[in-house]
Amino acid sequence: MKDLRLLALKKSPWVFHVAAASCNNCDIEILDALTPRFDVERFGIVLVGSPRHADALLVTGVINRKSLPRVLKVYEETPKPCLVIAIGTCACDTHMFKNSYNVVGPFDKYLPVDVYIPGCPPKPEAIILGVVKALQKL
Amino acid sequence: MSKRIVPIGPYHPLQEEPEFFKLIVEGETVVDIEINIGYNHRGHEFLSPSLTYDQIPFLVERICGICSNSHPLAFVLAVEDMAHIKVPERALYIRTIVHELERIHSHLLWIGLAGHFIGYNTIWMWAWRYREPVLDLFEMITGNRNHYAMNKVGGVRRNIYHDQISHIEKVLDLVESKVSMLTKAVLDDPVLHARLKGIGILSKEAAISYGVVGPTARASGVAIDVRKDDPHCAYDKVEWDIVVEEAGDIFAKAKVRLLECFESIKIIRQCLKNLPDTPIEIRIEELPAGEGIGRTEAPRGEVFHYIRGNGSHHPVRHKVRAPSYMNLPSNEVTVKGHSIADAALCLAAIDPCYCCTERVAVFEDGKLKYTWNDLLLFSWKKTEQIRARLRK
């Protein structure tokens, strides 16, 4: 049964975008990947409005104290199995905000991250490559 | 009719960033609004004094991904103000070029998102497609599509070489023709007229009393622009005009932003033509103790940085005021009285940037721990302690 669900995840993944405490750039590059130059929608990758419809979570930014419970809630609401793709150096390892009083840690401390896409911000090409690698992993 | 609450956020498909709006509605009409932010707070002002003056530009450009030239520029202006450093001419021109390119990309981004907010995705796709050549220019000039890292105290990090100039001019021609097409399409579209005109009006009096800045103020007939009022970089050496509209509605805001793109292109062309032949940086041996301010016109309005140094290579205090901090409270006026369908657009009309705006507030058991009076008491207590110590 589990294999069937993973197989279903492979085709046209729907993604939900979770910005924890990011500077907007990774978020904009995610949207950029949807616009005509990169146009990932032709592969069926669609940004959806609710985590309940999502196959993959695109997480950006460091997690701070206020966004942590909300991020965990979003992850809870996502149907499993789901992919968690950490976009940007902040999401991978908290970047230069490591010593801040309000930052509680990178995403992999709280969520099982499948793919890391480093870069500040990663280019849309890198984001697309990361999603493809995540799908190959299944 | 009874009042009801419509929550938007913190994770909502309409929003790039996490923020929380509580719309209090009567039927379809919004009667009040509460804005709750803080999901983006990372403590830049706290981190900044632990870094050196050469490292801080990298930190402050990560305050906001869209204004990622404005913040470092305002910071280096503040440090140069503190140390009375005179920057070489060519560096000033290069700073101006990058700053104006940023304005074009930011305004196109907003136009696209505004189209997305009213369900007119054609505008979104168009605007973002024509934004791509600008990002390519950034990649060529600065080495990165976003987060340009161009500014440093005493100059810029990268030069614009002679053979790049013709290419930049060619791309500018392309961007100008596409933006003028987009402008005509936006200003002529009956659907956009119906959706944007007369919505979210901020009157001139309200704009002045709320102290709004940038395109939000200029769309309400307040002709303020730091580039004209307090010329820095090369803004006093080029010809350009402030774009002002009187209506104050969202249509006027869109118009101001679109027309500003042309002014920016005009500025960049002149800068490229008159690029002086000097070094791009000066070597700085020592920074004195003192304080300095730097302000510059970000795409959203005035960015203000304050620096106090004690002669070491770290600042003692670094204060940032971003434009959205001033613009955000004006939502109170613009959203009230409109339907829920218009609320999202009204909230987006100031081109908000919450990661610039975040301030810290300490809560305990759901209540604000330190109110203004508590802070006052702390301050008085500290004065008393110091007084007692000095008396001994």
Short mmCIF file of C-alpha atoms in Angstrom, two decimals:
data_model
loop_
_atom_site.label_atom_id
_atom_site.label_comp_id
_atom_site.label_asym_id
_atom_site.label_seq_id
_atom_site.Cartn_x
_atom_site.Cartn_y
_atom_site.Cartn_z
CA MET A 1 0.00 0.00 0.00
CA LYS A 2 2.81 2.33 0.89
CA ASP A 3 4.50 1.78 -2.48
CA LEU A 4 1.34 2.74 -4.30
CA ARG A 5 1.15 5.97 -2.37
CA LEU A 6 4.76 6.78 -3.20
CA LEU A 7 4.08 6.02 -6.86
CA ALA A 8 1.16 8.45 -6.79
CA LEU A 9 3.42 11.09 -5.31
CA LYS A 10 5.81 10.90 -8.25
CA LYS A 11 3.59 12.39 -10.94
CA SER A 12 2.76 16.10 -10.98
CA PRO A 13 3.61 16.94 -7.37
CA TRP A 14 1.58 19.74 -5.84
CA VAL A 15 3.65 21.97 -3.62
CA PHE A 16 2.84 24.21 -0.68
CA HIS A 17 5.17 26.99 0.21
CA VAL A 18 6.08 27.53 3.87
CA ALA A 19 8.13 30.63 4.64
CA ALA A 20 9.26 30.43 8.25
CA ALA A 21 11.37 33.54 8.74
CA SER A 22 12.90 34.18 5.37
CA CYS A 23 13.97 37.35 3.61
CA ASN A 24 11.53 36.79 0.69
CA ASN A 25 14.18 35.98 -1.86
CA CYS A 26 13.83 32.21 -1.85
CA ASP A 27 10.07 32.70 -1.90
CA ILE A 28 10.33 34.94 -4.93
CA GLU A 29 12.63 32.51 -6.68
CA ILE A 30 10.05 29.76 -6.06
CA LEU A 31 7.39 31.91 -7.70
CA ASP A 32 9.88 32.75 -10.44
CA ALA A 33 10.12 29.06 -11.27
CA LEU A 34 6.38 29.16 -12.04
CA THR A 35 6.56 32.12 -14.41
CA PRO A 36 7.09 31.81 -18.18
CA ARG A 37 10.86 31.57 -18.31
CA PHE A 38 11.07 28.39 -16.23
CA ASP A 39 7.40 27.40 -16.23
CA VAL A 40 7.38 24.29 -14.08
CA GLU A 41 3.60 24.12 -14.39
CA ARG A 42 4.06 22.28 -17.66
CA PHE A 43 5.28 19.32 -15.59
CA GLY A 44 2.22 19.51 -13.40
CA ILE A 45 3.99 21.20 -10.49
CA VAL A 46 1.39 23.56 -9.05
CA LEU A 47 1.54 25.85 -6.04
CA VAL A 48 -1.55 24.99 -3.98
CA GLY A 49 -3.39 27.06 -1.40
CA SER A 50 -3.69 24.53 1.38
CA PRO A 51 -1.22 22.10 2.95
CA ARG A 52 -3.99 19.50 2.84
CA HIS A 53 -3.69 19.38 -0.94
CA ALA A 54 0.09 19.28 -1.00
CA ASP A 55 2.48 16.47 -1.90
CA ALA A 56 5.58 18.45 -1.07
CA LEU A 57 6.39 21.29 1.31
CA LEU A 58 8.87 23.89 0.07
CA VAL A 59 10.32 25.38 3.23
CA THR A 60 12.39 28.57 3.28
CA GLY A 61 14.07 30.70 5.92
CA VAL A 62 15.15 30.00 9.47
CA ILE A 63 12.53 28.98 12.03
CA ASN A 64 11.95 31.54 14.74
CA ARG A 65 10.10 31.17 18.01
CA LYS A 66 6.84 32.55 16.70
CA SER A 67 6.73 30.59 13.46
CA LEU A 68 7.79 27.21 14.93
CA PRO A 69 4.34 26.10 16.20
CA ARG A 70 2.74 27.25 12.94
CA VAL A 71 5.27 25.39 10.82
CA LEU A 72 4.74 22.19 12.82
CA LYS A 73 0.98 22.63 12.41
CA VAL A 74 1.34 22.98 8.65
CA TYR A 75 3.47 19.83 8.55
CA GLU A 76 0.86 17.98 10.64
CA GLU A 77 -1.89 18.97 8.23
CA THR A 78 -0.02 17.75 5.17
CA PRO A 79 -1.08 14.25 4.12
CA LYS A 80 1.70 11.69 4.54
CA PRO A 81 3.86 10.56 2.86
CA CYS A 82 5.03 13.99 1.84
CA LEU A 83 8.31 15.47 0.73
CA VAL A 84 10.00 18.29 2.63
CA ILE A 85 12.36 20.33 0.48
CA ALA A 86 14.54 22.89 2.27
CA ILE A 87 15.26 25.82 -0.05
CA GLY A 88 18.07 28.24 0.67
CA THR A 89 21.00 28.21 3.07
CA CYS A 90 18.81 29.57 5.89
CA ALA A 91 16.50 26.57 5.70
CA CYS A 92 19.45 24.18 5.46
CA ASP A 93 21.58 25.44 8.36
CA THR A 94 20.30 28.84 9.66
CA HIS A 95 22.97 30.76 7.71
CA MET A 96 24.18 33.95 9.45
CA PHE A 97 21.31 34.02 11.92
CA LYS A 98 22.76 31.19 14.01
CA ASN A 99 23.47 33.43 17.00
CA SER A 100 20.18 35.30 17.04
CA TYR A 101 18.00 35.17 20.15
CA ASN A 102 14.86 34.48 18.20
CA VAL A 103 16.06 31.70 15.91
CA VAL A 104 15.38 28.18 17.15
CA GLY A 105 17.12 26.23 14.47
CA PRO A 106 17.16 24.88 10.95
CA PHE A 107 14.32 22.83 9.60
CA ASP A 108 15.94 19.41 9.97
CA LYS A 109 15.85 19.80 13.73
CA TYR A 110 12.05 19.61 13.63
CA LEU A 111 11.00 18.07 10.31
CA PRO A 112 12.37 15.18 8.24
CA VAL A 113 13.96 17.08 5.35
CA ASP A 114 14.33 15.08 2.13
CA VAL A 115 16.31 17.41 -0.08
CA TYR A 116 18.53 20.40 0.75
CA ILE A 117 18.95 23.14 -1.85
CA PRO A 118 21.68 25.52 -0.64
CA GLY A 119 22.25 28.96 -2.08
CA CYS A 120 21.33 32.47 -1.07
CA PRO A 121 18.97 32.39 -2.84
CA PRO A 122 19.29 29.27 -5.01
CA LYS A 123 18.60 30.00 -8.66
CA PRO A 124 15.29 28.72 -10.06
CA GLU A 125 17.27 26.14 -12.03
CA ALA A 126 18.67 24.80 -8.75
CA ILE A 127 15.20 24.68 -7.20
CA ILE A 128 13.86 22.72 -10.16
CA LEU A 129 16.84 20.34 -9.97
CA GLY A 130 16.20 19.87 -6.27
CA VAL A 131 12.55 18.96 -6.83
CA VAL A 132 13.57 16.52 -9.58
CA LYS A 133 16.09 14.89 -7.24
CA ALA A 134 13.45 14.62 -4.54
CA LEU A 135 11.16 12.82 -6.99
CA GLN A 136 13.96 10.49 -8.08
CA LYS A 137 14.50 9.58 -4.46
CA LEU A 138 11.03 8.04 -4.21
CA MET B 1 -25.61 43.10 11.71
CA SER B 2 -23.25 41.17 13.94
CA LYS B 3 -19.51 41.46 13.61
CA ARG B 4 -17.51 38.48 12.50
CA ILE B 5 -13.82 37.82 12.19
CA VAL B 6 -12.09 36.62 9.03
CA PRO B 7 -8.54 35.44 9.71
CA ILE B 8 -6.00 35.58 6.89
CA GLY B 9 -2.69 33.83 7.44
CA PRO B 10 -0.09 33.27 8.73
CA TYR B 11 0.28 30.73 5.93
CA HIS B 12 -2.03 31.82 3.18
CA PRO B 13 -1.72 31.28 -0.57
CA LEU B 14 -1.98 35.01 -1.22
CA GLN B 15 1.03 35.88 0.87
CA GLU B 16 4.70 35.54 0.16
CA GLU B 17 5.60 36.02 3.77
CA PRO B 18 4.01 34.80 6.95
CA GLU B 19 1.81 37.50 8.47
CA PHE B 20 -1.56 37.45 10.14
CA PHE B 21 -4.50 39.73 9.40
CA LYS B 22 -7.68 39.70 11.38
CA LEU B 23 -10.43 41.32 9.34
CA ILE B 24 -13.46 42.28 11.41
CA VAL B 25 -16.40 42.27 9.04
CA GLU B 26 -20.06 43.15 9.03
CA GLY B 27 -21.57 41.12 6.23
CA GLU B 28 -19.20 41.72 3.33
CA THR B 29 -17.76 44.99 4.58
CA VAL B 30 -14.53 45.26 6.50
CA VAL B 31 -15.04 47.50 9.52
CA ASP B 32 -11.76 46.99 11.33
CA ILE B 33 -8.43 45.31 10.90
CA GLU B 34 -5.78 43.92 13.17
CA ILE B 35 -2.32 43.14 11.86
CA ASN B 36 -0.13 40.68 13.68
CA ILE B 37 3.43 40.21 12.47
CA GLY B 38 6.60 38.82 13.99
CA TYR B 39 6.89 35.55 12.08
CA ASN B 40 9.94 36.93 10.31
CA HIS B 41 11.83 38.44 13.20
CA ARG B 42 15.48 37.37 13.09
CA GLY B 43 17.14 40.05 15.23
CA HIS B 44 19.31 41.95 12.76
CA GLU B 45 19.88 44.88 15.09
CA PHE B 46 21.11 42.44 17.72
CA LEU B 47 23.42 40.55 15.36
CA SER B 48 24.88 43.63 13.74
CA PRO B 49 27.13 44.83 16.64
CA SER B 50 28.79 41.39 16.76
CA LEU B 51 30.01 41.77 13.18
CA THR B 52 32.59 44.05 11.60
CA TYR B 53 31.77 46.97 9.33
CA ASP B 54 32.85 44.88 6.34
CA GLN B 55 30.54 42.00 7.26
CA ILE B 56 27.42 43.98 8.08
CA PRO B 57 26.45 44.83 4.47
CA PHE B 58 26.01 41.09 3.91
CA LEU B 59 23.81 40.87 6.98
CA VAL B 60 21.62 43.90 6.27
CA GLU B 61 20.99 42.93 2.67
CA ARG B 62 19.32 39.83 4.07
CA ILE B 63 16.80 41.99 5.96
CA CYS B 64 14.74 41.92 2.82
CA GLY B 65 15.32 40.06 -0.40
CA ILE B 66 13.69 42.67 -2.61
CA CYS B 67 15.35 45.79 -1.19
CA SER B 68 18.67 44.00 -0.98
CA ASN B 69 20.58 46.97 -2.35
CA SER B 70 18.77 49.68 -0.36
CA HIS B 71 19.65 48.39 3.08
CA PRO B 72 23.41 47.96 2.50
CA LEU B 73 23.47 51.29 0.67
CA ALA B 74 21.81 53.08 3.59
CA PHE B 75 24.21 51.32 5.96
CA VAL B 76 27.37 52.31 4.10
CA LEU B 77 26.05 55.86 3.76
CA ALA B 78 25.63 55.91 7.54
CA VAL B 79 29.17 54.68 8.14
CA GLU B 80 30.57 57.11 5.59
CA ASP B 81 28.62 59.88 7.31
CA MET B 82 30.11 58.83 10.64
CA ALA B 83 33.69 58.71 9.34
CA HIS B 84 33.40 61.60 6.84
CA ILE B 85 34.60 59.42 3.98
CA LYS B 86 34.47 60.75 0.46
CA VAL B 87 33.70 57.96 -1.97
CA PRO B 88 35.19 58.00 -5.52
CA GLU B 89 32.85 59.25 -8.24
CA ARG B 90 32.71 56.01 -10.20
CA ALA B 91 31.53 54.10 -7.13
CA LEU B 92 28.70 56.61 -6.67
CA TYR B 93 27.57 56.10 -10.26
CA ILE B 94 27.72 52.30 -9.97
CA ARG B 95 25.71 52.46 -6.75
CA THR B 96 23.08 54.55 -8.52
CA ILE B 97 22.89 52.10 -11.44
CA VAL B 98 22.38 49.06 -9.19
CA HIS B 99 19.90 50.97 -7.02
CA GLU B 100 17.76 51.93 -9.99
CA LEU B 101 17.90 48.45 -11.50
CA GLU B 102 16.56 47.22 -8.19
CA ARG B 103 13.70 49.69 -8.41
CA ILE B 104 12.70 48.40 -11.85
CA HIS B 105 12.73 44.79 -10.72
CA SER B 106 10.84 45.55 -7.52
CA HIS B 107 8.11 47.59 -9.23
CA LEU B 108 7.61 44.94 -11.90
CA LEU B 109 7.38 42.36 -9.15
CA TRP B 110 4.66 44.37 -7.42
CA ILE B 111 2.67 44.89 -10.60
CA GLY B 112 2.79 41.14 -11.16
CA LEU B 113 1.68 40.34 -7.64
CA ALA B 114 -1.11 42.93 -7.80
CA GLY B 115 -2.36 41.21 -10.94
CA HIS B 116 -2.16 37.88 -9.12
CA PHE B 117 -4.11 39.29 -6.16
CA ILE B 118 -7.07 40.24 -8.34
CA GLY B 119 -6.96 36.94 -10.20
CA TYR B 120 -5.50 38.48 -13.36
CA ASN B 121 -2.62 36.08 -13.78
CA THR B 122 -1.78 37.30 -17.29
CA ILE B 123 -0.35 40.46 -15.75
CA TRP B 124 1.59 38.40 -13.25
CA MET B 125 3.18 36.23 -15.92
CA TRP B 126 3.91 39.18 -18.19
CA ALA B 127 5.46 41.38 -15.54
CA TRP B 128 7.61 38.61 -14.13
CA ARG B 129 8.74 37.56 -17.58
CA TYR B 130 9.97 41.07 -18.37
CA ARG B 131 11.63 41.21 -14.98
CA GLU B 132 13.93 38.35 -15.97
CA PRO B 133 16.23 40.45 -18.24
CA VAL B 134 16.77 42.81 -15.30
CA LEU B 135 17.77 39.89 -13.09
CA ASP B 136 20.16 38.74 -15.82
CA LEU B 137 21.73 42.20 -15.76
CA PHE B 138 22.17 41.85 -12.01
CA GLU B 139 23.84 38.51 -12.50
CA MET B 140 26.21 40.03 -15.03
CA ILE B 141 27.05 43.16 -13.00
CA THR B 142 27.05 41.81 -9.46
CA GLY B 143 27.34 38.05 -9.78
CA ASN B 144 24.00 37.13 -8.23
CA ARG B 145 20.37 37.43 -9.27
CA ASN B 146 19.38 38.71 -5.83
CA HIS B 147 21.50 39.79 -2.87
CA TYR B 148 23.97 41.79 -4.90
CA ALA B 149 26.64 42.53 -2.27
CA MET B 150 27.76 45.56 -4.26
CA ASN B 151 28.20 48.10 -1.47
CA LYS B 152 31.09 48.32 0.92
CA VAL B 153 32.27 51.11 3.13
CA GLY B 154 34.29 53.37 0.87
CA GLY B 155 33.07 52.17 -2.51
CA VAL B 156 31.65 49.20 -4.38
CA ARG B 157 32.93 45.66 -4.70
CA ARG B 158 32.69 45.20 -8.47
CA ASN B 159 33.35 47.42 -11.42
CA ILE B 160 31.22 47.86 -14.51
CA TYR B 161 33.56 47.24 -17.42
CA HIS B 162 33.56 49.09 -20.68
CA ASP B 163 32.41 46.13 -22.80
CA GLN B 164 29.44 45.51 -20.47
CA ILE B 165 27.95 48.95 -21.06
CA SER B 166 26.68 48.33 -24.59
CA HIS B 167 25.05 45.09 -23.44
CA ILE B 168 23.38 46.82 -20.48
CA GLU B 169 22.05 49.52 -22.83
CA LYS B 170 20.67 46.90 -25.18
CA VAL B 171 18.84 45.13 -22.35
CA LEU B 172 17.52 48.48 -21.09
CA ASP B 173 16.02 49.14 -24.55
CA LEU B 174 14.30 45.77 -24.43
CA VAL B 175 13.02 46.34 -20.88
CA GLU B 176 11.79 49.83 -21.78
CA SER B 177 9.79 48.63 -24.79
CA LYS B 178 8.26 45.77 -22.79
CA VAL B 179 7.46 47.92 -19.76
CA SER B 180 5.84 50.55 -21.98
CA MET B 181 3.71 47.83 -23.52
CA LEU B 182 2.78 46.59 -20.06
CA THR B 183 2.04 50.14 -18.88
CA LYS B 184 -0.27 50.78 -21.82
CA ALA B 185 -2.00 47.45 -21.23
CA VAL B 186 -2.49 48.13 -17.52
CA LEU B 187 -3.63 51.74 -17.93
CA ASP B 188 -6.09 50.87 -20.72
CA ASP B 189 -7.61 47.73 -19.30
CA PRO B 190 -11.30 48.20 -18.39
CA VAL B 191 -11.17 45.30 -15.92
CA LEU B 192 -8.28 46.86 -14.04
CA HIS B 193 -10.01 50.25 -14.09
CA ALA B 194 -13.06 48.65 -12.49
CA ARG B 195 -11.03 46.77 -9.89
CA LEU B 196 -8.43 49.41 -8.96
CA LYS B 197 -10.03 52.83 -9.35
CA GLY B 198 -11.57 54.33 -6.25
CA ILE B 199 -10.41 51.38 -4.11
CA GLY B 200 -8.19 51.81 -1.08
CA ILE B 201 -8.05 55.58 -1.21
CA LEU B 202 -5.46 57.26 1.00
CA SER B 203 -6.14 61.00 1.00
CA LYS B 204 -3.32 63.52 1.03
CA GLU B 205 -4.14 64.55 4.61
CA ALA B 206 -4.14 60.93 5.78
CA ALA B 207 -0.90 60.27 3.92
CA ILE B 208 0.78 63.17 5.71
CA SER B 209 -0.66 62.35 9.12
CA TYR B 210 0.35 58.68 8.88
CA GLY B 211 3.76 59.73 7.59
CA VAL B 212 3.74 57.30 4.67
CA VAL B 213 6.75 57.24 2.38
CA GLY B 214 7.70 56.23 -1.12
CA PRO B 215 5.25 55.42 -3.92
CA THR B 216 2.43 55.17 -1.36
CA ALA B 217 2.91 58.86 -0.50
CA ARG B 218 3.60 59.94 -4.07
CA ALA B 219 0.34 58.33 -5.25
CA SER B 220 -1.51 60.48 -2.71
CA GLY B 221 -0.03 63.71 -4.01
CA VAL B 222 2.82 64.07 -1.50
CA ALA B 223 5.96 64.75 -3.53
CA ILE B 224 8.61 63.28 -1.26
CA ASP B 225 11.61 61.36 -2.51
CA VAL B 226 14.91 61.06 -0.66
CA ARG B 227 16.72 61.02 -3.98
CA LYS B 228 15.57 64.61 -4.57
CA ASP B 229 15.25 65.86 -1.00
CA ASP B 230 18.63 64.62 0.21
CA PRO B 231 20.65 63.77 -2.89
CA HIS B 232 23.18 61.02 -2.37
CA CYS B 233 25.11 58.84 -4.82
CA ALA B 234 24.82 60.41 -8.25
CA TYR B 235 21.19 61.52 -8.06
CA ASP B 236 22.04 65.21 -8.16
CA LYS B 237 24.13 64.73 -11.29
CA VAL B 238 21.40 63.24 -13.48
CA GLU B 239 18.12 64.57 -14.84
CA TRP B 240 14.93 62.92 -13.67
CA ASP B 241 11.48 63.75 -12.31
CA ILE B 242 9.43 62.67 -9.32
CA VAL B 243 6.27 60.86 -10.41
CA VAL B 244 3.31 62.17 -8.44
CA GLU B 245 -0.36 61.21 -8.74
CA GLU B 246 -3.20 62.87 -6.88
CA ALA B 247 -5.90 60.20 -6.67
CA GLY B 248 -4.47 58.09 -3.83
CA ASP B 249 -6.23 54.91 -4.92
CA ILE B 250 -4.61 51.65 -5.97
CA PHE B 251 -4.73 52.62 -9.63
CA ALA B 252 -2.64 55.70 -8.84
CA LYS B 253 -0.18 53.56 -6.90
CA ALA B 254 0.16 51.19 -9.83
CA LYS B 255 0.60 54.13 -12.20
CA VAL B 256 3.29 55.73 -10.04
CA ARG B 257 5.23 52.47 -9.88
CA LEU B 258 4.99 51.81 -13.60
CA LEU B 259 6.02 55.35 -14.56
CA GLU B 260 8.91 55.26 -12.08
CA CYS B 261 10.38 52.37 -14.05
CA PHE B 262 10.88 54.76 -16.99
CA GLU B 263 12.54 57.36 -14.75
CA SER B 264 14.86 54.65 -13.46
CA ILE B 265 15.78 53.63 -17.00
CA LYS B 266 16.46 57.29 -17.75
CA ILE B 267 18.76 57.57 -14.72
CA ILE B 268 20.68 54.40 -15.59
CA ARG B 269 21.23 55.53 -19.19
CA GLN B 270 22.68 58.85 -18.04
CA CYS B 271 24.87 57.15 -15.45
CA LEU B 272 26.24 54.71 -18.00
CA LYS B 273 26.98 57.54 -20.41
CA ASN B 274 28.78 59.69 -17.85
CA LEU B 275 30.53 56.93 -15.90
CA PRO B 276 33.67 58.73 -14.62
CA ASP B 277 37.06 57.11 -14.85
CA THR B 278 38.16 56.87 -11.22
CA PRO B 279 38.90 53.97 -8.88
CA ILE B 280 35.84 52.22 -7.46
CA GLU B 281 36.91 52.18 -3.82
CA ILE B 282 39.22 53.84 -1.35
CA ARG B 283 41.15 52.08 1.33
CA ILE B 284 40.01 52.92 4.84
CA GLU B 285 42.52 52.52 7.60
CA GLU B 286 40.49 53.45 10.62
CA LEU B 287 36.94 54.36 11.56
CA PRO B 288 36.55 56.98 14.27
CA ALA B 289 34.07 56.97 17.13
CA GLY B 290 30.88 58.85 16.42
CA GLU B 291 27.46 58.46 14.94
CA GLY B 292 26.07 58.70 11.46
CA ILE B 293 22.84 58.36 9.54
CA GLY B 294 22.22 57.08 6.07
CA ARG B 295 18.99 57.31 4.17
CA THR B 296 18.07 56.28 0.72
CA GLU B 297 14.97 55.76 -1.36
CA ALA B 298 14.19 52.04 -1.53
CA PRO B 299 11.54 50.91 -4.02
CA ARG B 300 9.02 51.08 -1.16
CA GLY B 301 10.13 54.38 0.34
CA GLU B 302 12.72 55.81 2.65
CA VAL B 303 15.16 53.43 4.33
CA PHE B 304 16.91 54.86 7.34
CA HIS B 305 19.98 53.46 9.09
CA TYR B 306 21.64 54.84 12.20
CA ILE B 307 25.11 53.78 13.30
CA ARG B 308 27.05 54.56 16.44
CA GLY B 309 30.65 53.46 16.59
CA ASN B 310 33.25 53.60 19.36
CA GLY B 311 36.35 53.55 17.19
CA SER B 312 36.60 49.76 17.04
CA HIS B 313 35.65 47.78 13.97
CA HIS B 314 32.20 46.92 15.34
CA PRO B 315 29.32 49.34 15.66
CA VAL B 316 27.88 49.80 19.14
CA ARG B 317 24.35 50.44 17.97
CA HIS B 318 22.71 49.88 14.63
CA LYS B 319 19.15 51.01 14.09
CA VAL B 320 17.11 50.25 10.99
CA ARG B 321 13.86 51.80 9.89
CA ALA B 322 12.36 50.28 6.80
CA PRO B 323 9.63 51.94 4.68
CA SER B 324 6.93 49.37 5.40
CA TYR B 325 7.15 50.32 9.07
CA MET B 326 5.71 53.72 8.12
CA ASN B 327 3.34 52.49 5.43
CA LEU B 328 1.75 49.60 7.30
CA PRO B 329 -0.48 51.60 9.71
CA SER B 330 -2.11 53.38 6.75
CA ASN B 331 -3.86 50.08 5.97
CA GLU B 332 -6.25 51.09 8.73
CA VAL B 333 -7.62 53.82 6.49
CA THR B 334 -7.46 52.10 3.13
CA VAL B 335 -9.08 48.78 4.00
CA LYS B 336 -12.00 49.98 6.11
CA GLY B 337 -15.29 50.20 4.28
CA HIS B 338 -14.31 47.93 1.41
CA SER B 339 -15.53 44.43 0.75
CA ILE B 340 -13.50 41.36 1.70
CA ALA B 341 -12.77 40.79 -1.98
CA ASP B 342 -10.90 44.09 -2.15
CA ALA B 343 -9.16 43.69 1.21
CA ALA B 344 -6.28 41.53 -0.04
CA LEU B 345 -5.47 44.03 -2.76
CA CYS B 346 -5.74 47.02 -0.41
CA LEU B 347 -3.33 45.34 2.02
CA ALA B 348 -0.91 44.63 -0.81
CA ALA B 349 -1.15 48.11 -2.31
CA ILE B 350 1.55 49.60 -0.07
CA ASP B 351 3.90 46.88 -1.37
CA PRO B 352 4.42 45.64 2.18
CA CYS B 353 7.59 43.96 3.26
CA TYR B 354 7.10 42.40 6.65
CA CYS B 355 10.59 41.04 7.07
CA CYS B 356 11.83 44.65 7.05
CA THR B 357 9.25 45.69 9.58
CA GLU B 358 9.55 43.13 12.33
CA ARG B 359 10.15 44.42 15.83
CA VAL B 360 10.52 42.43 18.99
CA ALA B 361 7.81 42.17 21.64
CA VAL B 362 8.00 39.88 24.67
CA PHE B 363 4.85 37.99 25.60
CA GLU B 364 4.16 35.97 28.72
CA ASP B 365 0.97 33.93 29.17
CA GLY B 366 -0.59 35.62 26.17
CA LYS B 367 0.02 39.11 27.52
CA LEU B 368 2.55 41.72 26.51
CA LYS B 369 5.30 41.44 29.11
CA TYR B 370 6.78 44.90 28.83
CA THR B 371 4.47 47.78 28.05
CA TRP B 372 5.61 51.34 27.44
CA ASN B 373 5.19 52.18 31.14
CA ASP B 374 7.31 49.21 32.20
CA LEU B 375 10.07 50.33 29.88
CA LEU B 376 9.85 53.83 31.32
CA LEU B 377 10.14 52.40 34.84
CA PHE B 378 13.19 50.37 33.81
CA SER B 379 14.76 53.49 32.40
CA TRP B 380 14.06 55.53 35.56
CA LYS B 381 15.40 52.74 37.73
CA LYS B 382 18.63 52.62 35.75
CA THR B 383 19.09 56.39 36.08
CA GLU B 384 18.56 56.06 39.84
CA GLN B 385 21.16 53.30 40.05
CA ILE B 386 23.70 55.32 38.11
CA ARG B 387 22.98 58.36 40.24
CA ALA B 388 23.48 56.34 43.41
CA ARG B 389 26.74 54.91 42.08
CA LEU B 390 28.04 58.35 41.17
CA ARG B 391 27.12 59.76 44.57
CA LYS B 392 29.39 57.25 46.35
#
